[in-house]
Steps between C-alpha positions, in 0.01 A plus 500: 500500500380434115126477662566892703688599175158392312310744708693804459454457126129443481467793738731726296309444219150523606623863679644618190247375274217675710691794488469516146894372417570304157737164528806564293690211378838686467817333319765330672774578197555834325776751373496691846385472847529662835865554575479430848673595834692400774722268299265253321604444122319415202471163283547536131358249305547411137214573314566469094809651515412767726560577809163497735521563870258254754285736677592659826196667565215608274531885520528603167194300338293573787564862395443418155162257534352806655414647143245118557368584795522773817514227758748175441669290685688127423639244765805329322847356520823709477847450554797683678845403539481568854895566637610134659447676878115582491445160563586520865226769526253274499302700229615463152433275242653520148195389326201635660148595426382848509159690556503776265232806451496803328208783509518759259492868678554438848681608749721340740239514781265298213769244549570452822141458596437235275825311558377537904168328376626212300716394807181524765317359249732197467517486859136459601438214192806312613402547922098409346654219232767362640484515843588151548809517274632806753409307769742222396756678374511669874381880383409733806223636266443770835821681302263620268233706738703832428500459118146379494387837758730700373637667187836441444759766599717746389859663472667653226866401438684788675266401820650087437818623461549737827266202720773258384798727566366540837453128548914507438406343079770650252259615259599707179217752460558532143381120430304235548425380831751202553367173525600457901343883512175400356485216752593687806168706392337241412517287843427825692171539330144376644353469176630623044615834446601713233850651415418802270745750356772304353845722369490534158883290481332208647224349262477483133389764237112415503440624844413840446683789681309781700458755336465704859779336610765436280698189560234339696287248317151410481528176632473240803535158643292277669722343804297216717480484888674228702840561315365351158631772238393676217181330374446806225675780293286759281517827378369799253623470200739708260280558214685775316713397210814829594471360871529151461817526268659737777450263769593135269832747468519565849441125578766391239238371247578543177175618384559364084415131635163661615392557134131349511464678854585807428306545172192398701584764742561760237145359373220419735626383877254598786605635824446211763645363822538139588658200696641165515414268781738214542249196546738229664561796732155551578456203567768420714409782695154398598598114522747594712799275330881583606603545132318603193654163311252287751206669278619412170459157335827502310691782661781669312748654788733741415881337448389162475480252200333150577 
């Protein structure tokens, strides 16, 4: 697993790199971070008397290290206090490690197409590398042939929702696609596809809204084939200082704690659009493990002290 999971990172670098991309080294403490969805909490830590929060994602200072650089990305640790039950899905980790990039004005379609080639990418240096590794870890590496051929598909939100409603899934169309959703998709599929169109309700104040369509944002989600999951999330970002407030209100943010963010939005920030892959994720998926934990060296699972 360490050997495949050695792969994907050389390959993810040398794809960004020759794409022009600058390695961030982003912090793992400061005075705010992403606040999250679908449950997870933050961890404060002590930090001289103040109160610091352990990165959840690295959002905000990819936002902000774009006034460095148009094209950045990082791949480091975060942590989520994942609610006890995501550990029976078989795909959450508290502490995991993320692929982050960031690319100052672009679009979402910018996005998407380079989180499609990072993944193929991956794929064909692991299937060239590692071939022996898959072999013994039982991988049917034929799954790949549509995602290789391919590109990945495509439905927006309102399309998930009604194809799971039909399928007899209680979906809420106002939210995220449930976990149980995302793998009904997910194990009809013949190779990734995006989710695109998100309700405004359902993701934090970053992604940005339409501006064609209000209450629809700018954003998507990776989900694998063969029942795997989300593998990415990503969106345009809000770069507009009156915006952003409105929606940390909306979100129930209290935008004071935001101080340093919002004076560098007031400032400088750049329109961009970005994503996070998870990389245990990605690498369960084309390993082919039952649970993203077998991935990890020292796994972290939701509910569970040891």
């Amino acid at each position: 697993m360490l050997r495949v999971q050695q792969h994907v990172l050389t390959s993810v670098r040398a794809t960004l790199t020759a794409r022009g991309f600058l390695e961030l080294a982003v912090p793992l403490v400061g005075p705010v971070t992403d606040p999250g969805v679908r449950g997870a909490k933050q961890a404060d830590v002590d930090y001289y008397g103040a109160t610091y929060k352990i990165m959840t994602s690295a959002i905000l200072y990819k936002q902000a290290a774009l006034l460095a650089s148009d094209k950045i990305f990082s791949i480091a640790p975060n942590l989520r206090l994942e609610p006890p039950e995501t550990a029976a899905t078989g795909r959450h980790l508290v502490e995991f490690h993320q692929i982050d990039v960031e690319i100052a004005d672009a679009d979402r379609a910018e996005a998407m197409e380079l989180a499609q080639s990072l993944v193929r990418e991956a794929v064909t240096v692991v299937m060239r590398e590692a071939s022996a590794e898959l072999e013994l870890l039982g991988r049917d590496t034929g799954a790949f042939a549509e995602l290789l051929a391919q590109p990945f598909g495509h439905m927006s939100h309102a399309e998930a929702v009604a194809g799971l409603q039909k399928l007899g899934v209680a979906q809420n169309a106002t939210a995220e696609i449930a976990w149980e959703g995302e793998r009904v998709l997910s194990g009809k599929a013949t190779r990734p596809f995006f989710i695109t169109g998100y309700p405004k309700g359902s993701r934090g104040f970053y992604d940005r809204e339409s501006r064609s369509e209000p209450g629809v944002l700018r954003n998507f989600d990776l989900i694998a084939s063969e029942g795997y999951g989300e593998l990415a999330s990503g969106a345009e970002r809000e770069y507009e200082a009156g915006r952003i407030i409105t929606r940390m209100r909306e979100t129930g943010e209290n935008p004071a704690k935001y101080g340093w963010y919002l004076d560098l939005v007031r400032e400088s920030i750049r329109p961009s659009a970005g994503f996070g892959i998870g990389l245990e994720r990605l690498v369960r998926y084309i390993t082919g493990a039952a649970e993203v934990w077998q991935v990890c060296a020292f796994p972290k699972l939701p509910g569970q002290v040891a």
